Tab-separated table of C-alpha atoms in Angstrom:
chain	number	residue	atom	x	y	z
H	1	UNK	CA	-7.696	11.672	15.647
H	2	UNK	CA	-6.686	8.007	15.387
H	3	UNK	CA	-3.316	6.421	14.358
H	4	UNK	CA	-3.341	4.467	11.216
H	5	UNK	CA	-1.397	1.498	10.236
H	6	UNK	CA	-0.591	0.354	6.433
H	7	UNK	CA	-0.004	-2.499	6.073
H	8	UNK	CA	1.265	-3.722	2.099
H	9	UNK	CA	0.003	-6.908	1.228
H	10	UNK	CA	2.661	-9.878	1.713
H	11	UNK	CA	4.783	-10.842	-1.480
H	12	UNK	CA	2.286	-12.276	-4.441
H	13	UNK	CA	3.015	-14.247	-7.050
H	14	UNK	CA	2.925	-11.256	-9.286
H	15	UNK	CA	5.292	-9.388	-7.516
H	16	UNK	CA	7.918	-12.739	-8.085
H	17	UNK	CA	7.022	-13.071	-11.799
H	18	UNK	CA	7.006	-9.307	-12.116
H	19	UNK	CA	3.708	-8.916	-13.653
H	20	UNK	CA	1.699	-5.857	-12.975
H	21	UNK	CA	-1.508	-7.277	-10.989
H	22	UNK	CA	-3.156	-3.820	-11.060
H	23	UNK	CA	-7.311	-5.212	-9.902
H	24	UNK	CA	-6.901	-8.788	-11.854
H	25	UNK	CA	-8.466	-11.460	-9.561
H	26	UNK	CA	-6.516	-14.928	-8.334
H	27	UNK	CA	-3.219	-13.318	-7.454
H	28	UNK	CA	-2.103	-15.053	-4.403
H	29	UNK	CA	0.507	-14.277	-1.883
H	30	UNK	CA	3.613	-16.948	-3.067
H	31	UNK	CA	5.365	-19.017	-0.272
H	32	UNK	CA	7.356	-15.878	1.594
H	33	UNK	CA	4.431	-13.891	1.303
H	34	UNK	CA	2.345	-16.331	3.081
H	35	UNK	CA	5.133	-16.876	5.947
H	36	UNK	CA	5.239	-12.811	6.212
H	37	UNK	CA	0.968	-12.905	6.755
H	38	UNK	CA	1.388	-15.153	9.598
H	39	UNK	CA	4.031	-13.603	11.522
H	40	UNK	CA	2.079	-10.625	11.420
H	41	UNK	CA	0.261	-11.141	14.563
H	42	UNK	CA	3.228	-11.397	16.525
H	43	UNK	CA	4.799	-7.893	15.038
H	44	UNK	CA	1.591	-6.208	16.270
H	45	UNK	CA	0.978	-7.564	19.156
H	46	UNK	CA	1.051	-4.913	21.488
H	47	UNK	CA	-0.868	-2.685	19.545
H	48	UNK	CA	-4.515	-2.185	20.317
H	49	UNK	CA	-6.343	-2.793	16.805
H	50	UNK	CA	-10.105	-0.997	16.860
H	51	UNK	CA	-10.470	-1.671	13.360
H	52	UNK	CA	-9.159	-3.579	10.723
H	53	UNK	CA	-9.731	-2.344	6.844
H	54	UNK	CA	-8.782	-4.265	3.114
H	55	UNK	CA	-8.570	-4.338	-0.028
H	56	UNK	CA	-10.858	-6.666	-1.775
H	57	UNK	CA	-8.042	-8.030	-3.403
H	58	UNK	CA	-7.047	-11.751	-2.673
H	59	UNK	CA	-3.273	-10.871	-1.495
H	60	UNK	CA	-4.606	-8.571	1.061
H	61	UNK	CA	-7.484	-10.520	2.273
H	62	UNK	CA	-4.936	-13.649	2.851
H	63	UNK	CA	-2.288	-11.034	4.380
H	64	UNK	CA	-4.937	-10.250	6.952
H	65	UNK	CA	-5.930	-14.045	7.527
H	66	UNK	CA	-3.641	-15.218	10.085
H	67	UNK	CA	-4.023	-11.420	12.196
H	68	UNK	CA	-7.800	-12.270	12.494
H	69	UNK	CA	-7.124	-15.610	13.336
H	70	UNK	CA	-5.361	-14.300	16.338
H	71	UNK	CA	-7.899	-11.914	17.226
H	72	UNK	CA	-11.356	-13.280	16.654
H	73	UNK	CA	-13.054	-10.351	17.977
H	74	UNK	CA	-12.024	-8.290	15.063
H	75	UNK	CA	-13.773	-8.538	11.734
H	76	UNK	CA	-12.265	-7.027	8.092
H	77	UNK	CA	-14.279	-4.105	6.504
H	78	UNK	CA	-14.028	-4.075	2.622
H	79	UNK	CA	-13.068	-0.840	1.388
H	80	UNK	CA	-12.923	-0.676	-2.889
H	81	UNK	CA	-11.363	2.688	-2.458
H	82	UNK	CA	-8.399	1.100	-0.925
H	83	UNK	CA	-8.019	-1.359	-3.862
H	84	UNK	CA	-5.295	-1.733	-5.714
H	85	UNK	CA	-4.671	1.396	-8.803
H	86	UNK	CA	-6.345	0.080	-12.040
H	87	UNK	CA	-4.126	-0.544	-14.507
H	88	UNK	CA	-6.138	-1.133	-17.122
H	89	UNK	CA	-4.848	-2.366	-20.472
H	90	UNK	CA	-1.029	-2.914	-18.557
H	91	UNK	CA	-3.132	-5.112	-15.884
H	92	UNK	CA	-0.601	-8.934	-16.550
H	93	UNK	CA	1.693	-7.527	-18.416
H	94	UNK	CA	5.045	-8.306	-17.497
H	95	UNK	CA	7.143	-4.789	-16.164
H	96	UNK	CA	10.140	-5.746	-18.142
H	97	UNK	CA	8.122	-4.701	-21.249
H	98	UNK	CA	6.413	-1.888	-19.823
H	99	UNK	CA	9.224	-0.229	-19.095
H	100	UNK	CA	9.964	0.862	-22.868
H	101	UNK	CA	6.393	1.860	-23.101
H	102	UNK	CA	6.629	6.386	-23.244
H	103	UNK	CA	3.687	6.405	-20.669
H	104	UNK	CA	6.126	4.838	-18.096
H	105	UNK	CA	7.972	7.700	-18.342
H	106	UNK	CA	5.300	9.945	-17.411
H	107	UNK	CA	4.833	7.496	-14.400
H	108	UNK	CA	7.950	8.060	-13.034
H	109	UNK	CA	8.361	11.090	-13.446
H	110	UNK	CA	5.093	13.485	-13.888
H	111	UNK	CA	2.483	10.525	-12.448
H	112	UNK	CA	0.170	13.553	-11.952
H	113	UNK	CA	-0.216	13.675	-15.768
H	114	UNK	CA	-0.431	9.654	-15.639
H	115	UNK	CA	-3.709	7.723	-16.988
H	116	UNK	CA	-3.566	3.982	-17.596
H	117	UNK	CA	-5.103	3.398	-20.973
H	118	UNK	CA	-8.284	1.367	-20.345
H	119	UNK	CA	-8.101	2.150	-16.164
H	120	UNK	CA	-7.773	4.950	-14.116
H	121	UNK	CA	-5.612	8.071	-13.446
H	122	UNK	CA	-3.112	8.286	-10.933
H	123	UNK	CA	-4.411	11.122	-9.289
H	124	UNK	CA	-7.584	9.331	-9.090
H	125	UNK	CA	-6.300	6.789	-7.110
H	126	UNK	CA	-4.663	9.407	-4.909
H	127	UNK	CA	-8.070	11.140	-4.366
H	128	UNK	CA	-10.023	7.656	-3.683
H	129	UNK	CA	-7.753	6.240	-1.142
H	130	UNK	CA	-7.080	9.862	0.796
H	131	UNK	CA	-11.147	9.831	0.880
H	132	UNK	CA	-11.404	6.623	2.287
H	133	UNK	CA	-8.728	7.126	5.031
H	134	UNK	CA	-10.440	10.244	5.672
H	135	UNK	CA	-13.742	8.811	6.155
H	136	UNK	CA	-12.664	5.969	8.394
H	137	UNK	CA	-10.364	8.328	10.597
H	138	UNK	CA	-13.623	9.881	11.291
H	139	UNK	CA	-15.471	6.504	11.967
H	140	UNK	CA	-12.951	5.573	14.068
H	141	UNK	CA	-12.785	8.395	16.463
H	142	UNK	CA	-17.074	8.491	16.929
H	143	UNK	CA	-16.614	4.859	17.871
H	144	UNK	CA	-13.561	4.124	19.783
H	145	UNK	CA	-12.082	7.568	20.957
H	146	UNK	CA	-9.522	9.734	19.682
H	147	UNK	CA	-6.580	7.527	20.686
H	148	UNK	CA	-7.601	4.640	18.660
H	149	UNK	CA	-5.363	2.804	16.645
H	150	UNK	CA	-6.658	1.086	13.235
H	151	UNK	CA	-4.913	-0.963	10.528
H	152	UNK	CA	-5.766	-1.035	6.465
H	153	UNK	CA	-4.193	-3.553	4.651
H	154	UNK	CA	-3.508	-2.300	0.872
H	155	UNK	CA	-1.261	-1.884	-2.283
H	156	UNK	CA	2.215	-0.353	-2.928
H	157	UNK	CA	1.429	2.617	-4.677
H	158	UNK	CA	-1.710	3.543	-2.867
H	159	UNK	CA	0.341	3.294	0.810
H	160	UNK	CA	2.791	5.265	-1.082
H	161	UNK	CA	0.251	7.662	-2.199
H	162	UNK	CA	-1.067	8.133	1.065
H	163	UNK	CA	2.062	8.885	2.545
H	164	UNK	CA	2.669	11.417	0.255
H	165	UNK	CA	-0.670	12.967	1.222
H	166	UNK	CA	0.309	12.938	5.127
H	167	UNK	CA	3.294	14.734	4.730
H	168	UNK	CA	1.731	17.197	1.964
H	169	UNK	CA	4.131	15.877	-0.691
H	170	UNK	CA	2.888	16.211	-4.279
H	171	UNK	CA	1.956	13.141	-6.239
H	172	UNK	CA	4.982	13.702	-8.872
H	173	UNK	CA	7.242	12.867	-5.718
H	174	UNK	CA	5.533	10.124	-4.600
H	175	UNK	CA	8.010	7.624	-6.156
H	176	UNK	CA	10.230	8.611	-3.706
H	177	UNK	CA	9.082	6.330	-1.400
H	178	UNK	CA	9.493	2.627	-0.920
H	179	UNK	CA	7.041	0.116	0.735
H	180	UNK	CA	7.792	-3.567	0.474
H	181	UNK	CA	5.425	-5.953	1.068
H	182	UNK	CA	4.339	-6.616	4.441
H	183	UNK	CA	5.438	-3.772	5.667
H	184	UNK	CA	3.926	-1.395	8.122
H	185	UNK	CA	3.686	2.194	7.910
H	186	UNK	CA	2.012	4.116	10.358
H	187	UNK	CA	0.393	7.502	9.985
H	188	UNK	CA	-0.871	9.663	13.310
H	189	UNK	CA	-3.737	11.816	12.613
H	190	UNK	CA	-4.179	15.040	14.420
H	191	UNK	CA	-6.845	18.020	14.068
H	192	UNK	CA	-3.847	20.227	12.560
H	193	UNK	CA	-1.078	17.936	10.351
H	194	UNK	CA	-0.315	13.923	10.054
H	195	UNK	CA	2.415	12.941	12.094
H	196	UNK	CA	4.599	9.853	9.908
H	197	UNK	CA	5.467	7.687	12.504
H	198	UNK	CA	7.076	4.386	10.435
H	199	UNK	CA	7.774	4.298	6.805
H	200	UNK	CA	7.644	0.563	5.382
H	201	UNK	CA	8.839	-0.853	8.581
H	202	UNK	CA	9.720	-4.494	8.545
H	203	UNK	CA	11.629	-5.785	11.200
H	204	UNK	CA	13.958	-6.874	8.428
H	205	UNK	CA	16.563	-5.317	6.533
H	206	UNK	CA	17.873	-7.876	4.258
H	207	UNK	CA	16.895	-5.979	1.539
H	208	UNK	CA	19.114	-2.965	1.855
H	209	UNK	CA	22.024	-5.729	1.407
H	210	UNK	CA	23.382	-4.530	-1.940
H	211	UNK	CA	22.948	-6.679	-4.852
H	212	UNK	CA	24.717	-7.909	-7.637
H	213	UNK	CA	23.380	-6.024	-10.238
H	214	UNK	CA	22.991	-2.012	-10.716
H	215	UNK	CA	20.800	-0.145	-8.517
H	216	UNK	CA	17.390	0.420	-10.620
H	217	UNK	CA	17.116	3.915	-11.180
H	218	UNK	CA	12.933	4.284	-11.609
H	219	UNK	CA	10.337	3.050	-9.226
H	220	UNK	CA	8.843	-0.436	-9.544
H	221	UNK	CA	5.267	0.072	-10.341
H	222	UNK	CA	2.887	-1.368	-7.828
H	223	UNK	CA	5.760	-2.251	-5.632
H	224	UNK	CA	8.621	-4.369	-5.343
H	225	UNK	CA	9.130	-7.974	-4.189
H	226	UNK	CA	11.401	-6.861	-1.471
H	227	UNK	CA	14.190	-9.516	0.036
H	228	UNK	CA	14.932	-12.425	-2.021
């Protein structure tokens, strides 16, 4: 089965402002997250791309940009199920305030139990996005062989959600895991068990430089910002 790359979105302007973006339209990537998008190409290129999948979502779409720029005989399918988790009535609202809300609790913690008031549940986001990789490992394989090697470009907590999924974690441990954005994490698909290749890989580890400020203790919804 084929080899899949996920790739998180380059910093938005949400993730800066730390507002929770959830599905809202018009969030762009900000000035690093643009800069991230077009060194992309050069980070993957040695790898063979047969496919290349997004989110309909504008920070994933301009992520993508500069990659099929570089390779114009690639095209970007649209995949909703690989759209960002909907938030619902928290969709803009700054995390700084959310975090006193008791559902965020339940996020961290028990995010199987979790269901965004006017959006979806967390385990319906899960289910959507391990479909749709599903389906398209398939598609991949009929069309361009078993060793094929395709890329999806998507959201923090879906890649994180996925990877959780690969290695047969359950959701409530899913924010265990860390993407930043523009990372790539790669996921080997075999007829018996997922094989995690890279987890968030960069290229770039200014952000494990420790900062002035206590370590956060809970997970940053929808992903962090990553390096300053």
């Amino acid at each position: 089965m084929p080899t899949l790359l996920l790739v998180r979105h380059g910093r938005s302007t949400a993730n800066t402002e730390r507002v929770l973006a959830g599905q809202m339209p018009g969030v762009a990537l900000d000035e690093r997250g643009a800069a991230q998008a077009a060194a992309l190409p050069a980070r993957l290129a040695e790898v063979p791309l047969a496919e290349v999948v997004t989110s309909p979502l504008q920070r994933c779409r301009e992520t993508i940009g500069p990659l099929l720029e570089a390779r114009p005989g690639l095209t970007a399918h649209t995949d909703d199920r690989i759209g960002e988790c909907d938030y619902g009535d928290w969709s803009g609202r700054k995390l700084d305030e959310l975090k006193d809300e008791p559902l965020m609790e339940v996020v961290q913690a028990h995010p199987t139990a979790a269901a965004f008031p006017g959006g979806e549940s967390m385990r319906a986001m899960q289910h959507r996005a391990a479909e749709a990789v599903r389906e398209w490992n398939a598609r991949v394989e009929r069309d361009h062989g078993a060793d094929a090697v395709y890329l999806m470009c998507s959201h923090g907590d879906i890649i994180k959600s996925l990877v959780a999924d690969a290695l047969g974690l359950h959701l409530d441990l899913f924010q265990r895991i860390s993407v930043d954005p523009c990372s790539v994490t790669a996921i080997r698909y075999t007829r018996l068990r997922p094989f995690l290749l890279r987890l968030g890989d960069t290229g770039d580890f200014a952000s494990l430089v420790p900062k002035n400020e206590p370590p956060a203790d809970d997970a940053t919804v929808g992903g962090g910002a990553g390096a300053p």
